[in-house]
Amino acid sequence: MSVQVPKVVLYVLNTVYTVFGLAISAASIWFFCQVFEFTRLRNSNHYLLDYSVYWPQAVPWMFFFVGFFVLMVSGCGFAGVCRKNRGMLTLYAVAMSLVVLFCIAAAVVALVFADSKSTDDFVKDTVWDVYFQTKNDNEVADAFGIIERKLHCCGADSPRDYKNWKNEFPISCCDVYYHGWLEPYAIDCEFTNKLANERHGCSTVAAQYARIAIKVLSGASIFTAFIAIMGIVCAVSLSKALERKTRPPPVHESESKKVLL
């Protein structure tokens, strides 16, 4: 019974731990795709000689490796519990200690360096660069229109950005598609359109979503570290229980005297 309890608890913790590892990995891939949707449209010549760290691009990679490491360690944990191997449990506890450090370090770095004005500046510069590309490149304009529809934003800083060089808002600013049984139809998208004028600029909306994603990834990483700490305690308890179970029974004094005689 002393072995069964920590074994069951470790199974449950390791399962939750694995789920969070998968979630962090999936969320980091999703975040990378969202950032790449903007960065692929910008003029790459503007960034060739700039070696500064772009945190919205670095954060997904950082958390992806954290999530991947979590999944590798969880596999070691399941193997150690199934085989009741003290060596694997010890390795699991050591690896989990490293996971705790990585998870906390990734969360702290992301919250200090990425959840800051540097992210806002990067998003703003990227959106403005893409916005300027829309004036001369129809493919970029179509792609930026898809982003405007998806994020419900308009222009770079505000919808009024279009007033200097267009006769009316692009249709992507007015949500012109009817999502029902009827065929898509266009609506009036002049500069007097109330819906378009009330939308935020895409740089503001994208920066807010980036900040939210960074906070969610950091929170999940810290919670994973907390689960890992509980897993370490259970792994140590199970290892000690296995040691007691495999230890040979003590020899009584009367039996030892018979052996000597």
PDB file of C-alpha atoms in Angstrom:
ATOM      1  CA  MET A   1       0.000   0.000   0.000  1.00  0.00           C
ATOM      2  CA  SER A   2       2.881   2.384   0.750  1.00  0.00           C
ATOM      3  CA  VAL A   3       4.138   1.867  -2.819  1.00  0.00           C
ATOM      4  CA  GLN A   4       0.714   2.051  -4.488  1.00  0.00           C
ATOM      5  CA  VAL A   5      -0.273   5.498  -3.197  1.00  0.00           C
ATOM      6  CA  PRO A   6       2.720   7.498  -4.510  1.00  0.00           C
ATOM      7  CA  LYS A   7       2.597   5.427  -7.691  1.00  0.00           C
ATOM      8  CA  VAL A   8      -1.013   6.432  -8.440  1.00  0.00           C
ATOM      9  CA  VAL A   9      -0.374  10.066  -7.491  1.00  0.00           C
ATOM     10  CA  LEU A  10       2.709  10.171  -9.712  1.00  0.00           C
ATOM     11  CA  TYR A  11       0.700   8.735 -12.599  1.00  0.00           C
ATOM     12  CA  VAL A  12      -1.918  11.466 -12.220  1.00  0.00           C
ATOM     13  CA  LEU A  13       0.638  14.259 -11.833  1.00  0.00           C
ATOM     14  CA  ASN A  14       2.660  13.012 -14.791  1.00  0.00           C
ATOM     15  CA  THR A  15      -0.484  12.885 -16.938  1.00  0.00           C
ATOM     16  CA  VAL A  16      -1.373  16.485 -16.071  1.00  0.00           C
ATOM     17  CA  TYR A  17       2.274  17.396 -16.578  1.00  0.00           C
ATOM     18  CA  THR A  18       2.230  15.829 -20.059  1.00  0.00           C
ATOM     19  CA  VAL A  19      -0.985  17.664 -20.983  1.00  0.00           C
ATOM     20  CA  PHE A  20       0.580  21.001 -20.023  1.00  0.00           C
ATOM     21  CA  GLY A  21       3.717  20.150 -21.971  1.00  0.00           C
ATOM     22  CA  LEU A  22       1.615  19.484 -25.066  1.00  0.00           C
ATOM     23  CA  ALA A  23      -0.402  22.659 -24.461  1.00  0.00           C
ATOM     24  CA  ILE A  24       2.720  24.825 -24.126  1.00  0.00           C
ATOM     25  CA  SER A  25       4.238  23.321 -27.274  1.00  0.00           C
ATOM     26  CA  ALA A  26       1.011  23.762 -29.265  1.00  0.00           C
ATOM     27  CA  ALA A  27       0.479  27.316 -28.004  1.00  0.00           C
ATOM     28  CA  SER A  28       4.054  28.301 -28.852  1.00  0.00           C
ATOM     29  CA  ILE A  29       3.639  26.932 -32.406  1.00  0.00           C
ATOM     30  CA  TRP A  30       0.355  28.858 -32.750  1.00  0.00           C
ATOM     31  CA  PHE A  31       2.026  32.040 -31.473  1.00  0.00           C
ATOM     32  CA  PHE A  32       4.881  31.589 -33.932  1.00  0.00           C
ATOM     33  CA  CYS A  33       2.416  31.211 -36.827  1.00  0.00           C
ATOM     34  CA  GLN A  34       0.545  34.359 -35.791  1.00  0.00           C
ATOM     35  CA  VAL A  35       3.752  36.396 -35.651  1.00  0.00           C
ATOM     36  CA  PHE A  36       4.992  34.903 -38.914  1.00  0.00           C
ATOM     37  CA  GLU A  37       1.732  35.939 -40.599  1.00  0.00           C
ATOM     38  CA  PHE A  38       2.855  39.558 -40.129  1.00  0.00           C
ATOM     39  CA  THR A  39       6.626  39.228 -40.519  1.00  0.00           C
ATOM     40  CA  ARG A  40       6.442  37.340 -43.825  1.00  0.00           C
ATOM     41  CA  LEU A  41       4.775  40.386 -45.409  1.00  0.00           C
ATOM     42  CA  ARG A  42       7.306  43.009 -44.353  1.00  0.00           C
ATOM     43  CA  ASN A  43      10.215  44.243 -46.444  1.00  0.00           C
ATOM     44  CA  SER A  44      13.072  41.923 -45.463  1.00  0.00           C
ATOM     45  CA  ASN A  45      15.695  44.464 -46.571  1.00  0.00           C
ATOM     46  CA  HIS A  46      14.801  46.625 -43.581  1.00  0.00           C
ATOM     47  CA  TYR A  47      15.889  43.908 -41.149  1.00  0.00           C
ATOM     48  CA  LEU A  48      19.053  42.455 -42.709  1.00  0.00           C
ATOM     49  CA  LEU A  49      21.527  44.474 -40.602  1.00  0.00           C
ATOM     50  CA  ASP A  50      19.539  44.594 -37.367  1.00  0.00           C
ATOM     51  CA  TYR A  51      20.806  42.026 -34.842  1.00  0.00           C
ATOM     52  CA  SER A  52      18.636  43.021 -31.869  1.00  0.00           C
ATOM     53  CA  VAL A  53      16.435  40.399 -30.205  1.00  0.00           C
ATOM     54  CA  TYR A  54      12.854  40.474 -31.441  1.00  0.00           C
ATOM     55  CA  TRP A  55      11.049  39.032 -28.436  1.00  0.00           C
ATOM     56  CA  PRO A  56       7.738  38.185 -30.149  1.00  0.00           C
ATOM     57  CA  GLN A  57       9.789  35.968 -32.470  1.00  0.00           C
ATOM     58  CA  ALA A  58      12.055  34.554 -29.742  1.00  0.00           C
ATOM     59  CA  VAL A  59       9.324  33.748 -27.193  1.00  0.00           C
ATOM     60  CA  PRO A  60       7.630  30.943 -29.214  1.00  0.00           C
ATOM     61  CA  TRP A  61      10.953  29.149 -29.691  1.00  0.00           C
ATOM     62  CA  MET A  62      11.822  29.499 -26.016  1.00  0.00           C
ATOM     63  CA  PHE A  63       8.534  28.006 -24.819  1.00  0.00           C
ATOM     64  CA  PHE A  64       8.528  25.339 -27.523  1.00  0.00           C
ATOM     65  CA  PHE A  65      11.811  23.930 -26.198  1.00  0.00           C
ATOM     66  CA  VAL A  66      10.422  24.114 -22.650  1.00  0.00           C
ATOM     67  CA  GLY A  67       7.333  22.159 -23.709  1.00  0.00           C
ATOM     68  CA  PHE A  68       9.453  19.638 -25.645  1.00  0.00           C
ATOM     69  CA  PHE A  69      11.702  19.094 -22.613  1.00  0.00           C
ATOM     70  CA  VAL A  70       8.626  18.617 -20.432  1.00  0.00           C
ATOM     71  CA  LEU A  71       7.332  15.885 -22.756  1.00  0.00           C
ATOM     72  CA  MET A  72      10.700  14.085 -22.777  1.00  0.00           C
ATOM     73  CA  VAL A  73      10.930  14.092 -18.984  1.00  0.00           C
ATOM     74  CA  SER A  74       7.317  12.939 -18.606  1.00  0.00           C
ATOM     75  CA  GLY A  75       8.156   9.907 -20.761  1.00  0.00           C
ATOM     76  CA  CYS A  76      10.991   9.069 -18.380  1.00  0.00           C
ATOM     77  CA  GLY A  77       8.562   9.416 -15.465  1.00  0.00           C
ATOM     78  CA  PHE A  78       6.011   7.010 -16.961  1.00  0.00           C
ATOM     79  CA  ALA A  79       8.759   4.471 -17.679  1.00  0.00           C
ATOM     80  CA  GLY A  80      10.112   4.697 -14.124  1.00  0.00           C
ATOM     81  CA  VAL A  81       6.670   4.212 -12.569  1.00  0.00           C
ATOM     82  CA  CYS A  82       5.709   1.311 -14.838  1.00  0.00           C
ATOM     83  CA  ARG A  83       8.958  -0.555 -14.271  1.00  0.00           C
ATOM     84  CA  LYS A  84       9.266   0.483 -10.618  1.00  0.00           C
ATOM     85  CA  ASN A  85      12.889   1.294 -11.356  1.00  0.00           C
ATOM     86  CA  ARG A  86      14.581   3.391  -8.673  1.00  0.00           C
ATOM     87  CA  GLY A  87      17.358   4.475 -11.052  1.00  0.00           C
ATOM     88  CA  MET A  88      14.873   5.873 -13.559  1.00  0.00           C
ATOM     89  CA  LEU A  89      12.917   7.559 -10.783  1.00  0.00           C
ATOM     90  CA  THR A  90      16.105   9.223  -9.546  1.00  0.00           C
ATOM     91  CA  LEU A  91      16.900  10.381 -13.083  1.00  0.00           C
ATOM     92  CA  TYR A  92      13.312  11.595 -13.386  1.00  0.00           C
ATOM     93  CA  ALA A  93      13.594  13.635 -10.176  1.00  0.00           C
ATOM     94  CA  VAL A  94      16.850  15.249 -11.335  1.00  0.00           C
ATOM     95  CA  ALA A  95      15.411  16.031 -14.783  1.00  0.00           C
ATOM     96  CA  MET A  96      12.276  17.453 -13.179  1.00  0.00           C
ATOM     97  CA  SER A  97      14.453  19.765 -11.087  1.00  0.00           C
ATOM     98  CA  LEU A  98      15.959  21.089 -14.311  1.00  0.00           C
ATOM     99  CA  VAL A  99      12.468  21.466 -15.779  1.00  0.00           C
ATOM    100  CA  VAL A 100      11.437  23.580 -12.796  1.00  0.00           C
ATOM    101  CA  LEU A 101      14.411  25.871 -13.393  1.00  0.00           C
ATOM    102  CA  PHE A 102      13.728  26.101 -17.153  1.00  0.00           C
ATOM    103  CA  CYS A 103      10.018  26.769 -16.718  1.00  0.00           C
ATOM    104  CA  ILE A 104      10.529  29.502 -14.134  1.00  0.00           C
ATOM    105  CA  ALA A 105      13.434  31.039 -16.082  1.00  0.00           C
ATOM    106  CA  ALA A 106      11.415  31.095 -19.330  1.00  0.00           C
ATOM    107  CA  ALA A 107       8.446  32.695 -17.584  1.00  0.00           C
ATOM    108  CA  VAL A 108      10.590  35.343 -15.875  1.00  0.00           C
ATOM    109  CA  VAL A 109      12.463  36.199 -19.084  1.00  0.00           C
ATOM    110  CA  ALA A 110       9.226  36.425 -21.066  1.00  0.00           C
ATOM    111  CA  LEU A 111       7.459  38.613 -18.488  1.00  0.00           C
ATOM    112  CA  VAL A 112      10.451  40.913 -17.975  1.00  0.00           C
ATOM    113  CA  PHE A 113      11.772  41.292 -21.527  1.00  0.00           C
ATOM    114  CA  ALA A 114       8.920  40.282 -23.840  1.00  0.00           C
ATOM    115  CA  ASP A 115       5.843  41.557 -21.994  1.00  0.00           C
ATOM    116  CA  SER A 116       7.125  45.096 -22.377  1.00  0.00           C
ATOM    117  CA  LYS A 117       7.395  48.063 -24.694  1.00  0.00           C
ATOM    118  CA  SER A 118       9.897  46.183 -26.867  1.00  0.00           C
ATOM    119  CA  THR A 119       7.087  43.902 -28.036  1.00  0.00           C
ATOM    120  CA  ASP A 120       4.818  46.866 -28.740  1.00  0.00           C
ATOM    121  CA  ASP A 121       7.565  48.599 -30.727  1.00  0.00           C
ATOM    122  CA  PHE A 122       8.361  45.476 -32.750  1.00  0.00           C
ATOM    123  CA  VAL A 123       4.694  44.875 -33.583  1.00  0.00           C
ATOM    124  CA  LYS A 124       4.142  48.525 -34.468  1.00  0.00           C
ATOM    125  CA  ASP A 125       7.207  48.697 -36.740  1.00  0.00           C
ATOM    126  CA  THR A 126       6.240  45.426 -38.451  1.00  0.00           C
ATOM    127  CA  VAL A 127       2.621  46.446 -39.000  1.00  0.00           C
ATOM    128  CA  TRP A 128       3.644  49.834 -40.380  1.00  0.00           C
ATOM    129  CA  ASP A 129       6.145  48.193 -42.705  1.00  0.00           C
ATOM    130  CA  VAL A 130       3.468  45.788 -43.969  1.00  0.00           C
ATOM    131  CA  TYR A 131       0.968  48.643 -44.271  1.00  0.00           C
ATOM    132  CA  PHE A 132       3.342  50.588 -46.527  1.00  0.00           C
ATOM    133  CA  GLN A 133       3.862  47.464 -48.668  1.00  0.00           C
ATOM    134  CA  THR A 134       0.100  47.339 -49.319  1.00  0.00           C
ATOM    135  CA  LYS A 135       0.323  50.578 -51.322  1.00  0.00           C
ATOM    136  CA  ASN A 136       2.440  48.984 -54.049  1.00  0.00           C
ATOM    137  CA  ASP A 137       1.860  45.237 -53.706  1.00  0.00           C
ATOM    138  CA  ASN A 138      -1.626  43.815 -54.251  1.00  0.00           C
ATOM    139  CA  GLU A 139      -0.689  40.423 -52.769  1.00  0.00           C
ATOM    140  CA  VAL A 140       0.466  42.060 -49.543  1.00  0.00           C
ATOM    141  CA  ALA A 141      -2.693  44.198 -49.549  1.00  0.00           C
ATOM    142  CA  ASP A 142      -4.879  41.080 -49.835  1.00  0.00           C
ATOM    143  CA  ALA A 143      -2.945  39.328 -47.056  1.00  0.00           C
ATOM    144  CA  PHE A 144      -3.162  42.404 -44.820  1.00  0.00           C
ATOM    145  CA  GLY A 145      -6.889  42.533 -45.534  1.00  0.00           C
ATOM    146  CA  ILE A 146      -7.223  38.972 -44.212  1.00  0.00           C
ATOM    147  CA  ILE A 147      -5.436  40.056 -41.033  1.00  0.00           C
ATOM    148  CA  GLU A 148      -7.771  43.062 -40.690  1.00  0.00           C
ATOM    149  CA  ARG A 149     -10.806  40.786 -40.948  1.00  0.00           C
ATOM    150  CA  LYS A 150      -9.406  38.255 -38.498  1.00  0.00           C
ATOM    151  CA  LEU A 151      -8.334  40.778 -35.854  1.00  0.00           C
ATOM    152  CA  HIS A 152     -11.227  43.177 -36.544  1.00  0.00           C
ATOM    153  CA  CYS A 153      -8.774  46.046 -36.950  1.00  0.00           C
ATOM    154  CA  CYS A 154      -8.278  48.698 -39.599  1.00  0.00           C
ATOM    155  CA  GLY A 155      -5.115  50.450 -40.764  1.00  0.00           C
ATOM    156  CA  ALA A 156      -1.782  50.529 -38.998  1.00  0.00           C
ATOM    157  CA  ASP A 157      -2.421  52.939 -36.115  1.00  0.00           C
ATOM    158  CA  SER A 158      -6.057  53.788 -36.876  1.00  0.00           C
ATOM    159  CA  PRO A 159      -8.635  53.554 -39.681  1.00  0.00           C
ATOM    160  CA  ARG A 160      -7.875  57.136 -40.657  1.00  0.00           C
ATOM    161  CA  ASP A 161      -4.502  56.000 -42.045  1.00  0.00           C
ATOM    162  CA  TYR A 162      -6.297  55.210 -45.303  1.00  0.00           C
ATOM    163  CA  LYS A 163      -7.748  58.675 -45.748  1.00  0.00           C
ATOM    164  CA  ASN A 164      -4.549  60.147 -47.233  1.00  0.00           C
ATOM    165  CA  TRP A 165      -4.391  57.800 -50.205  1.00  0.00           C
ATOM    166  CA  LYS A 166      -7.741  56.060 -50.672  1.00  0.00           C
ATOM    167  CA  ASN A 167     -11.218  57.188 -51.625  1.00  0.00           C
ATOM    168  CA  GLU A 168     -12.807  54.882 -49.059  1.00  0.00           C
ATOM    169  CA  PHE A 169     -11.878  52.213 -46.534  1.00  0.00           C
ATOM    170  CA  PRO A 170     -10.801  48.825 -47.897  1.00  0.00           C
ATOM    171  CA  ILE A 171     -13.648  46.353 -47.622  1.00  0.00           C
ATOM    172  CA  SER A 172     -11.684  44.401 -45.002  1.00  0.00           C
ATOM    173  CA  CYS A 173     -12.300  47.274 -42.556  1.00  0.00           C
ATOM    174  CA  CYS A 174     -16.075  46.966 -42.793  1.00  0.00           C
ATOM    175  CA  ASP A 175     -16.576  43.233 -42.295  1.00  0.00           C
ATOM    176  CA  VAL A 176     -18.434  42.998 -45.574  1.00  0.00           C
ATOM    177  CA  TYR A 177     -19.086  39.269 -45.530  1.00  0.00           C
ATOM    178  CA  TYR A 178     -22.369  37.889 -44.301  1.00  0.00           C
ATOM    179  CA  HIS A 179     -21.627  34.651 -42.445  1.00  0.00           C
ATOM    180  CA  GLY A 180     -24.948  32.930 -43.009  1.00  0.00           C
ATOM    181  CA  TRP A 181     -26.928  31.111 -45.669  1.00  0.00           C
ATOM    182  CA  LEU A 182     -26.887  34.081 -48.046  1.00  0.00           C
ATOM    183  CA  GLU A 183     -24.161  34.808 -50.552  1.00  0.00           C
ATOM    184  CA  PRO A 184     -21.406  37.275 -49.490  1.00  0.00           C
ATOM    185  CA  TYR A 185     -22.319  40.817 -50.344  1.00  0.00           C
ATOM    186  CA  ALA A 186     -20.526  44.175 -50.177  1.00  0.00           C
ATOM    187  CA  ILE A 187     -21.721  47.031 -48.034  1.00  0.00           C
ATOM    188  CA  ASP A 188     -20.936  50.718 -48.085  1.00  0.00           C
ATOM    189  CA  CYS A 189     -17.364  51.251 -46.882  1.00  0.00           C
ATOM    190  CA  GLU A 190     -16.922  54.999 -47.173  1.00  0.00           C
ATOM    191  CA  PHE A 191     -14.997  57.035 -44.607  1.00  0.00           C
ATOM    192  CA  THR A 192     -18.278  57.784 -42.852  1.00  0.00           C
ATOM    193  CA  ASN A 193     -18.756  54.098 -42.019  1.00  0.00           C
ATOM    194  CA  LYS A 194     -19.285  53.962 -38.249  1.00  0.00           C
ATOM    195  CA  LEU A 195     -18.171  50.336 -37.881  1.00  0.00           C
ATOM    196  CA  ALA A 196     -14.823  50.919 -39.581  1.00  0.00           C
ATOM    197  CA  ASN A 197     -14.153  54.175 -37.724  1.00  0.00           C
ATOM    198  CA  GLU A 198     -14.659  52.502 -34.341  1.00  0.00           C
ATOM    199  CA  ARG A 199     -12.045  49.834 -34.981  1.00  0.00           C
ATOM    200  CA  HIS A 200      -8.555  50.020 -33.509  1.00  0.00           C
ATOM    201  CA  GLY A 201      -5.402  50.019 -35.609  1.00  0.00           C
ATOM    202  CA  CYS A 202      -3.862  46.624 -36.278  1.00  0.00           C
ATOM    203  CA  SER A 203      -0.632  47.546 -34.458  1.00  0.00           C
ATOM    204  CA  THR A 204      -2.575  48.127 -31.217  1.00  0.00           C
ATOM    205  CA  VAL A 205      -4.692  44.977 -31.532  1.00  0.00           C
ATOM    206  CA  ALA A 206      -1.765  42.747 -32.534  1.00  0.00           C
ATOM    207  CA  ALA A 207       0.397  44.073 -29.675  1.00  0.00           C
ATOM    208  CA  GLN A 208      -2.383  43.377 -27.167  1.00  0.00           C
ATOM    209  CA  TYR A 209      -2.823  39.826 -28.436  1.00  0.00           C
ATOM    210  CA  ALA A 210       0.951  39.307 -28.284  1.00  0.00           C
ATOM    211  CA  ARG A 211       1.032  40.501 -24.671  1.00  0.00           C
ATOM    212  CA  ILE A 212      -1.863  38.181 -23.761  1.00  0.00           C
ATOM    213  CA  ALA A 213      -0.166  35.202 -25.440  1.00  0.00           C
ATOM    214  CA  ILE A 214       3.068  35.912 -23.557  1.00  0.00           C
ATOM    215  CA  LYS A 215       1.218  36.090 -20.222  1.00  0.00           C
ATOM    216  CA  VAL A 216      -0.689  32.858 -20.911  1.00  0.00           C
ATOM    217  CA  LEU A 217       2.480  30.975 -21.895  1.00  0.00           C
ATOM    218  CA  SER A 218       4.304  32.301 -18.830  1.00  0.00           C
ATOM    219  CA  GLY A 219       1.440  31.360 -16.522  1.00  0.00           C
ATOM    220  CA  ALA A 220       1.243  27.861 -17.984  1.00  0.00           C
ATOM    221  CA  SER A 221       5.005  27.499 -17.586  1.00  0.00           C
ATOM    222  CA  ILE A 222       4.892  28.508 -13.915  1.00  0.00           C
ATOM    223  CA  PHE A 223       1.979  26.124 -13.239  1.00  0.00           C
ATOM    224  CA  THR A 224       3.927  23.336 -14.970  1.00  0.00           C
ATOM    225  CA  ALA A 225       6.877  24.077 -12.675  1.00  0.00           C
ATOM    226  CA  PHE A 226       4.534  23.765  -9.663  1.00  0.00           C
ATOM    227  CA  ILE A 227       3.315  20.368 -10.906  1.00  0.00           C
ATOM    228  CA  ALA A 228       6.928  19.324 -11.479  1.00  0.00           C
ATOM    229  CA  ILE A 229       7.781  20.124  -7.849  1.00  0.00           C
ATOM    230  CA  MET A 230       4.941  17.889  -6.656  1.00  0.00           C
ATOM    231  CA  GLY A 231       6.148  15.221  -9.082  1.00  0.00           C
ATOM    232  CA  ILE A 232       9.636  15.372  -7.582  1.00  0.00           C
ATOM    233  CA  VAL A 233       8.216  14.835  -4.090  1.00  0.00           C
ATOM    234  CA  CYS A 234       6.160  11.842  -5.271  1.00  0.00           C
ATOM    235  CA  ALA A 235       9.102  10.357  -7.196  1.00  0.00           C
ATOM    236  CA  VAL A 236      11.322  10.560  -4.089  1.00  0.00           C
ATOM    237  CA  SER A 237       8.556   9.026  -1.954  1.00  0.00           C
ATOM    238  CA  LEU A 238       8.042   6.179  -4.418  1.00  0.00           C
ATOM    239  CA  SER A 239      11.783   5.558  -4.625  1.00  0.00           C
ATOM    240  CA  LYS A 240      12.050   5.297  -0.836  1.00  0.00           C
ATOM    241  CA  ALA A 241       9.013   2.997  -0.706  1.00  0.00           C
ATOM    242  CA  LEU A 242      10.593   0.714  -3.301  1.00  0.00           C
ATOM    243  CA  GLU A 243      13.831   0.682  -1.299  1.00  0.00           C
ATOM    244  CA  ARG A 244      12.007  -0.425   1.828  1.00  0.00           C
ATOM    245  CA  LYS A 245      10.109  -3.069  -0.110  1.00  0.00           C
ATOM    246  CA  THR A 246      13.225  -4.592  -1.715  1.00  0.00           C
ATOM    247  CA  ARG A 247      15.330  -4.444   1.452  1.00  0.00           C
ATOM    248  CA  PRO A 248      16.007  -8.004   2.851  1.00  0.00           C
ATOM    249  CA  PRO A 249      14.295  -8.817   6.164  1.00  0.00           C
ATOM    250  CA  PRO A 250      16.401  -8.467   9.322  1.00  0.00           C
ATOM    251  CA  VAL A 251      17.988 -11.605  10.749  1.00  0.00           C
ATOM    252  CA  HIS A 252      16.918 -12.369  14.346  1.00  0.00           C
ATOM    253  CA  GLU A 253      19.582 -12.819  17.010  1.00  0.00           C
ATOM    254  CA  SER A 254      18.577 -16.463  17.760  1.00  0.00           C
ATOM    255  CA  GLU A 255      18.865 -17.406  14.096  1.00  0.00           C
ATOM    256  CA  SER A 256      22.311 -15.781  13.814  1.00  0.00           C
ATOM    257  CA  LYS A 257      23.540 -17.831  16.816  1.00  0.00           C
ATOM    258  CA  LYS A 258      22.326 -21.056  15.182  1.00  0.00           C
ATOM    259  CA  VAL A 259      24.278 -20.149  12.055  1.00  0.00           C
ATOM    260  CA  LEU A 260      27.435 -19.574  14.123  1.00  0.00           C
ATOM    261  CA  LEU A 261      26.994 -22.926  15.933  1.00  0.00           C
TER     262      LEU A 261
END
